[in-house]
PDB file of C-alpha atoms in Angstrom:
ATOM      1  CA  MET A1335      48.751  84.369  98.801  1.00  0.00           C
ATOM      2  CA  LEU A1336      51.866  83.118 100.538  1.00  0.00           C
ATOM      3  CA  PRO A1337      53.293  85.304 103.327  1.00  0.00           C
ATOM      4  CA  PHE A1338      56.796  84.715 101.963  1.00  0.00           C
ATOM      5  CA  ALA A1339      58.472  84.339  98.607  1.00  0.00           C
ATOM      6  CA  PRO A1340      59.084  80.673  97.735  1.00  0.00           C
ATOM      7  CA  ALA A1341      62.718  79.710  97.289  1.00  0.00           C
ATOM      8  CA  LEU A1342      63.912  78.614  93.895  1.00  0.00           C
ATOM      9  CA  LEU A1343      64.471  74.902  93.696  1.00  0.00           C
ATOM     10  CA  TYR A1344      67.586  75.242  91.528  1.00  0.00           C
ATOM     11  CA  PRO A1345      69.146  78.703  91.706  1.00  0.00           C
ATOM     12  CA  VAL A1346      71.264  79.825  88.765  1.00  0.00           C
ATOM     13  CA  GLY A1347      74.825  78.596  89.103  1.00  0.00           C
ATOM     14  CA  MET A1348      73.941  75.972  91.690  1.00  0.00           C
ATOM     15  CA  LYS A1349      76.096  72.879  91.666  1.00  0.00           C
ATOM     16  CA  ASN A1350      74.888  69.589  93.032  1.00  0.00           C
ATOM     17  CA  ASP A1351      76.123  66.104  93.728  1.00  0.00           C
ATOM     18  CA  THR A1352      75.840  65.095  90.067  1.00  0.00           C
ATOM     19  CA  ASP A1353      78.774  67.331  89.086  1.00  0.00           C
ATOM     20  CA  ILE A1354      82.358  66.174  88.684  1.00  0.00           C
ATOM     21  CA  GLN A1355      84.773  69.060  89.205  1.00  0.00           C
ATOM     22  CA  LEU A1356      87.614  68.702  86.701  1.00  0.00           C
ATOM     23  CA  SER A1357      89.444  71.926  87.495  1.00  0.00           C
ATOM     24  CA  GLY A1358      89.458  74.515  90.186  1.00  0.00           C
ATOM     25  CA  PRO A1359      90.026  78.233  89.610  1.00  0.00           C
ATOM     26  CA  PHE A1360      92.486  79.532  87.021  1.00  0.00           C
ATOM     27  CA  LYS A1361      92.980  82.579  84.820  1.00  0.00           C
ATOM     28  CA  ALA A1362      92.334  82.575  81.076  1.00  0.00           C
ATOM     29  CA  ILE A1363      93.191  85.264  78.539  1.00  0.00           C
ATOM     30  CA  ASP A1364      90.899  86.147  75.631  1.00  0.00           C
ATOM     31  CA  GLY A1365      91.796  87.328  72.127  1.00  0.00           C
ATOM     32  CA  ALA A1366      91.791  90.979  73.241  1.00  0.00           C
ATOM     33  CA  GLY A1367      94.305  90.231  76.005  1.00  0.00           C
ATOM     34  CA  ARG A1368      91.784  90.524  78.845  1.00  0.00           C
ATOM     35  CA  SER A1369      92.171  88.203  81.809  1.00  0.00           C
ATOM     36  CA  HIS A1370      89.169  86.189  83.024  1.00  0.00           C
ATOM     37  CA  ASP A1371      88.843  84.369  86.333  1.00  0.00           C
ATOM     38  CA  VAL A1372      87.544  80.871  85.697  1.00  0.00           C
ATOM     39  CA  LYS A1373      85.872  79.430  88.785  1.00  0.00           C
ATOM     40  CA  GLY A1374      86.135  75.869  87.520  1.00  0.00           C
ATOM     41  CA  ILE A1375      85.450  73.284  84.855  1.00  0.00           C
ATOM     42  CA  ARG A1376      82.868  70.585  85.488  1.00  0.00           C
ATOM     43  CA  ILE A1377      80.851  67.819  83.859  1.00  0.00           C
ATOM     44  CA  PHE A1378      77.818  65.818  84.922  1.00  0.00           C
ATOM     45  CA  ASP A1379      78.676  62.455  86.462  1.00  0.00           C
ATOM     46  CA  GLU A1380      76.887  60.435  83.786  1.00  0.00           C
ATOM     47  CA  GLY A1381      75.603  60.768  80.250  1.00  0.00           C
ATOM     48  CA  TYR A1382      74.997  59.092  76.898  1.00  0.00           C
ATOM     49  CA  GLY A1383      78.321  59.371  75.099  1.00  0.00           C
ATOM     50  CA  ILE A1384      78.562  63.076  74.264  1.00  0.00           C
ATOM     51  CA  ILE A1385      79.786  65.109  77.209  1.00  0.00           C
ATOM     52  CA  ASP A1386      79.015  68.778  77.731  1.00  0.00           C
ATOM     53  CA  VAL A1387      81.816  70.537  79.600  1.00  0.00           C
ATOM     54  CA  TYR A1388      80.763  73.504  81.752  1.00  0.00           C
ATOM     55  CA  VAL A1389      83.244  76.342  82.276  1.00  0.00           C
ATOM     56  CA  ASP A1390      82.098  78.685  85.051  1.00  0.00           C
ATOM     57  CA  PHE A1391      83.411  82.258  85.160  1.00  0.00           C
ATOM     58  CA  ALA A1392      83.541  84.597  88.160  1.00  0.00           C
ATOM     59  CA  THR A1393      82.274  87.617  86.209  1.00  0.00           C
ATOM     60  CA  THR A1394      80.076  88.299  83.211  1.00  0.00           C
ATOM     61  CA  LEU A1395      81.618  87.638  79.807  1.00  0.00           C
ATOM     62  CA  ASP A1396      81.235  89.874  76.775  1.00  0.00           C
ATOM     63  CA  ALA A1397      78.758  88.738  74.131  1.00  0.00           C
ATOM     64  CA  GLY A1398      80.496  86.351  71.770  1.00  0.00           C
ATOM     65  CA  SER A1399      83.185  85.303  74.265  1.00  0.00           C
ATOM     66  CA  CYS A1400      82.078  81.693  73.823  1.00  0.00           C
ATOM     67  CA  LYS A1401      83.487  81.900  70.262  1.00  0.00           C
ATOM     68  CA  ASP A1402      86.811  83.536  71.242  1.00  0.00           C
ATOM     69  CA  LYS A1403      89.436  81.093  69.937  1.00  0.00           C
ATOM     70  CA  THR A1404      92.118  82.355  72.322  1.00  0.00           C
ATOM     71  CA  LEU A1405      89.854  81.964  75.359  1.00  0.00           C
ATOM     72  CA  LEU A1406      88.739  78.504  74.248  1.00  0.00           C
ATOM     73  CA  GLY A1407      92.383  77.575  73.682  1.00  0.00           C
ATOM     74  CA  GLN A1408      93.212  78.591  77.256  1.00  0.00           C
ATOM     75  CA  ILE A1409      90.410  76.346  78.545  1.00  0.00           C
ATOM     76  CA  LEU A1410      91.717  73.412  76.506  1.00  0.00           C
ATOM     77  CA  THR A1411      95.247  74.082  77.742  1.00  0.00           C
ATOM     78  CA  GLN A1412      93.935  73.790  81.304  1.00  0.00           C
ATOM     79  CA  LEU A1413      92.196  70.487  80.522  1.00  0.00           C
ATOM     80  CA  ARG A1414      95.319  69.148  78.848  1.00  0.00           C
ATOM     81  CA  SER A1415      97.383  70.119  81.900  1.00  0.00           C
ATOM     82  CA  LEU A1416      95.032  67.841  83.870  1.00  0.00           C
ATOM     83  CA  GLY A1417      95.683  64.897  81.566  1.00  0.00           C
ATOM     84  CA  TYR A1418      93.225  65.199  78.671  1.00  0.00           C
ATOM     85  CA  VAL A1419      94.787  64.046  75.403  1.00  0.00           C
ATOM     86  CA  GLY A1420      92.783  64.528  72.251  1.00  0.00           C
ATOM     87  CA  PRO A1421      91.291  66.951  69.756  1.00  0.00           C
ATOM     88  CA  ASP A1422      89.867  70.375  70.505  1.00  0.00           C
ATOM     89  CA  PHE A1423      86.285  70.798  71.651  1.00  0.00           C
ATOM     90  CA  GLY A1424      83.405  72.365  69.799  1.00  0.00           C
ATOM     91  CA  LEU A1425      80.908  74.831  71.160  1.00  0.00           C
ATOM     92  CA  SER A1426      77.777  73.205  72.559  1.00  0.00           C
ATOM     93  CA  ASP A1427      74.243  74.349  71.773  1.00  0.00           C
ATOM     94  CA  PRO A1428      74.122  78.180  71.610  1.00  0.00           C
ATOM     95  CA  ALA A1429      71.058  78.136  73.895  1.00  0.00           C
ATOM     96  CA  LEU A1430      73.226  76.705  76.699  1.00  0.00           C
ATOM     97  CA  GLN A1431      75.681  79.616  76.684  1.00  0.00           C
ATOM     98  CA  GLU A1432      75.173  82.060  79.554  1.00  0.00           C
ATOM     99  CA  ARG A1433      76.671  85.302  80.802  1.00  0.00           C
ATOM    100  CA  LYS A1434      79.041  83.534  83.213  1.00  0.00           C
ATOM    101  CA  LEU A1435      79.159  80.114  81.575  1.00  0.00           C
ATOM    102  CA  ILE A1436      80.611  78.595  78.427  1.00  0.00           C
ATOM    103  CA  VAL A1437      79.419  75.101  77.527  1.00  0.00           C
ATOM    104  CA  LEU A1438      81.641  73.043  75.259  1.00  0.00           C
ATOM    105  CA  GLU A1439      80.878  69.753  73.531  1.00  0.00           C
ATOM    106  CA  ALA A1440      83.682  67.290  74.048  1.00  0.00           C
ATOM    107  CA  PRO A1441      84.786  64.901  71.311  1.00  0.00           C
ATOM    108  CA  GLU A1442      84.467  61.161  71.868  1.00  0.00           C
ATOM    109  CA  GLU A1443      88.143  60.964  72.857  1.00  0.00           C
ATOM    110  CA  PHE A1444      87.300  62.950  76.013  1.00  0.00           C
ATOM    111  CA  ASN A1445      85.202  60.056  77.338  1.00  0.00           C
ATOM    112  CA  ALA A1446      88.246  58.062  78.498  1.00  0.00           C
ATOM    113  CA  PHE A1447      89.580  61.059  80.433  1.00  0.00           C
ATOM    114  CA  ALA A1448      86.142  61.721  81.952  1.00  0.00           C
ATOM    115  CA  ALA A1449      85.774  58.073  82.955  1.00  0.00           C
ATOM    116  CA  LYS A1450      89.027  58.327  84.936  1.00  0.00           C
ATOM    117  CA  LYS A1451      87.416  61.219  86.837  1.00  0.00           C
ATOM    118  CA  GLY A1452      84.305  59.184  87.672  1.00  0.00           C
ATOM    119  CA  TRP A1453      82.030  59.808  84.663  1.00  0.00           C
ATOM    120  CA  LYS A1454      79.710  56.957  83.740  1.00  0.00           C
ATOM    121  CA  ASN A1455      78.693  56.353  80.099  1.00  0.00           C
ATOM    122  CA  LEU A1456      75.054  55.287  80.292  1.00  0.00           C
ATOM    123  CA  ALA A1457      75.140  54.182  76.646  1.00  0.00           C
ATOM    124  CA  GLU A1458      77.401  51.277  77.647  1.00  0.00           C
ATOM    125  CA  GLU A1459      74.524  49.835  79.656  1.00  0.00           C
ATOM    126  CA  PHE A1460      72.646  49.417  76.380  1.00  0.00           C
ATOM    127  CA  GLY A1461      75.588  47.899  74.472  1.00  0.00           C
ATOM    128  CA  ASP A1462      75.177  46.521  70.980  1.00  0.00           C
ATOM    129  CA  ASP A1463      74.596  42.743  71.259  1.00  0.00           C
ATOM    130  CA  ASP A1464      74.730  42.188  67.483  1.00  0.00           C
ATOM    131  CA  ALA A1465      78.498  41.607  67.434  1.00  0.00           C
TER     132      ALA A1465
END
Protein backbone atom coordinates (compact mmCIF):
# COMPACT_ATOMS: atom_id res chain seq x y z
CA MET A 1 0.00 0.00 0.00
CA LEU A 2 1.26 3.45 -0.87
CA PRO A 3 1.93 5.84 2.03
CA PHE A 4 0.25 8.65 0.07
CA ALA A 5 -2.65 9.07 -2.29
CA PRO A 6 -1.51 9.17 -5.93
CA ALA A 7 -2.28 12.39 -7.77
CA LEU A 8 -4.70 12.31 -10.65
CA LEU A 9 -2.98 12.59 -13.98
CA TYR A 10 -5.70 14.80 -15.47
CA PRO A 11 -7.84 16.49 -12.84
CA VAL A 12 -11.35 17.55 -13.84
CA GLY A 13 -11.33 20.95 -15.49
CA MET A 14 -7.61 20.86 -16.20
CA LYS A 15 -6.50 22.73 -19.28
CA ASN A 16 -3.31 21.89 -21.09
CA ASP A 17 -1.17 23.12 -23.93
CA THR A 18 -3.47 21.57 -26.54
CA ASP A 19 -6.23 24.10 -25.81
CA ILE A 20 -6.84 27.28 -27.78
CA GLN A 21 -8.63 29.87 -25.64
CA LEU A 22 -11.16 31.67 -27.83
CA SER A 23 -12.76 33.82 -25.14
CA GLY A 24 -12.03 34.87 -21.63
CA PRO A 25 -14.66 35.39 -18.94
CA PHE A 26 -18.07 36.89 -19.69
CA LYS A 27 -21.61 36.76 -18.35
CA ALA A 28 -24.43 34.89 -20.08
CA ILE A 29 -28.14 34.96 -19.29
CA ASP A 30 -30.35 31.87 -19.49
CA GLY A 31 -34.02 31.59 -20.45
CA ALA A 32 -35.12 32.14 -16.84
CA GLY A 33 -33.15 35.40 -16.64
CA ARG A 34 -30.40 34.00 -14.42
CA SER A 35 -26.87 35.26 -14.96
CA HIS A 36 -24.03 32.75 -15.37
CA ASP A 37 -20.31 33.47 -15.17
CA VAL A 38 -18.58 31.86 -18.13
CA LYS A 39 -14.89 31.26 -17.42
CA GLY A 40 -14.03 30.91 -21.09
CA ILE A 41 -14.57 29.24 -24.43
CA ARG A 42 -11.93 26.89 -25.80
CA ILE A 43 -11.20 24.31 -28.48
CA PHE A 44 -8.48 21.72 -28.95
CA ASP A 45 -5.64 22.89 -31.18
CA GLU A 46 -6.21 20.20 -33.81
CA GLY A 47 -8.88 17.81 -35.01
CA TYR A 48 -10.48 16.03 -37.96
CA GLY A 49 -12.93 18.56 -39.36
CA ILE A 50 -15.68 18.69 -36.73
CA ILE A 51 -14.75 20.93 -33.83
CA ASP A 52 -16.14 20.56 -30.33
CA VAL A 53 -16.33 23.91 -28.55
CA TYR A 54 -15.96 23.79 -24.75
CA VAL A 55 -17.72 26.44 -22.67
CA ASP A 56 -16.49 26.42 -19.07
CA PHE A 57 -18.69 27.86 -16.31
CA ALA A 58 -17.61 29.11 -12.89
CA THR A 59 -20.48 27.41 -11.05
CA THR A 60 -22.67 24.37 -11.49
CA LEU A 61 -25.43 24.63 -14.08
CA ASP A 62 -28.97 23.36 -13.64
CA ALA A 63 -29.82 20.08 -15.36
CA GLY A 64 -30.85 20.80 -18.92
CA SER A 65 -28.98 24.12 -19.16
CA CYS A 66 -27.08 22.75 -22.15
CA LYS A 67 -30.40 22.88 -24.07
CA ASP A 68 -31.37 26.42 -22.95
CA LYS A 69 -31.76 28.32 -26.24
CA THR A 70 -31.24 31.71 -24.59
CA LEU A 71 -28.01 30.59 -22.89
CA LEU A 72 -26.73 29.00 -26.09
CA GLY A 73 -27.61 32.19 -27.97
CA GLN A 74 -25.53 34.22 -25.52
CA ILE A 75 -22.56 31.92 -26.13
CA LEU A 76 -22.92 32.31 -29.89
CA THR A 77 -23.21 36.08 -29.50
CA GLN A 78 -19.87 36.04 -27.68
CA LEU A 79 -18.25 33.98 -30.44
CA ARG A 80 -19.66 36.28 -33.10
CA SER A 81 -18.29 39.30 -31.22
CA LEU A 82 -14.87 37.65 -31.62
CA GLY A 83 -15.27 37.34 -35.38
CA TYR A 84 -17.11 34.06 -36.02
CA VAL A 85 -19.49 34.37 -38.97
CA GLY A 86 -21.75 31.44 -39.69
CA PRO A 87 -24.68 29.32 -38.58
CA ASP A 88 -25.58 28.40 -35.02
CA PHE A 89 -23.97 25.44 -33.30
CA GLY A 90 -25.55 22.18 -32.27
CA LEU A 91 -25.17 20.42 -28.96
CA SER A 92 -22.35 17.87 -28.93
CA ASP A 93 -22.69 14.34 -27.58
CA PRO A 94 -24.88 14.35 -24.42
CA ALA A 95 -22.24 12.24 -22.63
CA LEU A 96 -19.78 15.16 -22.92
CA GLN A 97 -22.02 17.60 -21.03
CA GLU A 98 -20.93 18.22 -17.44
CA ARG A 99 -22.08 20.20 -14.44
CA LYS A 100 -19.81 23.16 -15.24
CA LEU A 101 -19.28 22.55 -18.95
CA ILE A 102 -21.34 22.78 -22.12
CA VAL A 103 -19.85 21.18 -25.23
CA LEU A 104 -21.11 22.40 -28.58
CA GLU A 105 -20.50 20.94 -32.02
CA ALA A 106 -19.47 23.63 -34.45
CA PRO A 107 -20.64 23.63 -38.07
CA GLU A 108 -18.07 23.33 -40.85
CA GLU A 109 -18.13 27.11 -41.34
CA PHE A 110 -16.47 27.48 -37.91
CA ASN A 111 -13.30 25.82 -39.21
CA ALA A 112 -12.07 28.97 -40.97
CA PHE A 113 -12.51 31.03 -37.80
CA ALA A 114 -10.77 28.34 -35.72
CA ALA A 115 -7.88 28.16 -38.19
CA LYS A 116 -7.28 31.90 -37.71
CA LYS A 117 -6.93 31.17 -33.98
CA GLY A 118 -4.35 28.43 -34.57
CA TRP A 119 -6.50 25.30 -35.05
CA LYS A 120 -5.08 22.67 -37.38
CA ASN A 121 -7.39 20.45 -39.47
CA LEU A 122 -5.72 17.05 -39.46
CA ALA A 123 -8.05 15.84 -42.22
CA GLU A 124 -6.25 18.16 -44.66
CA GLU A 125 -3.12 16.07 -44.22
CA PHE A 126 -5.02 13.17 -45.79
CA GLY A 127 -6.47 15.22 -48.67
CA ASP A 128 -8.40 13.59 -51.47
CA ASP A 129 -5.97 12.95 -54.37
CA ASP A 130 -8.72 11.77 -56.75
CA ALA A 131 -9.41 15.27 -58.10
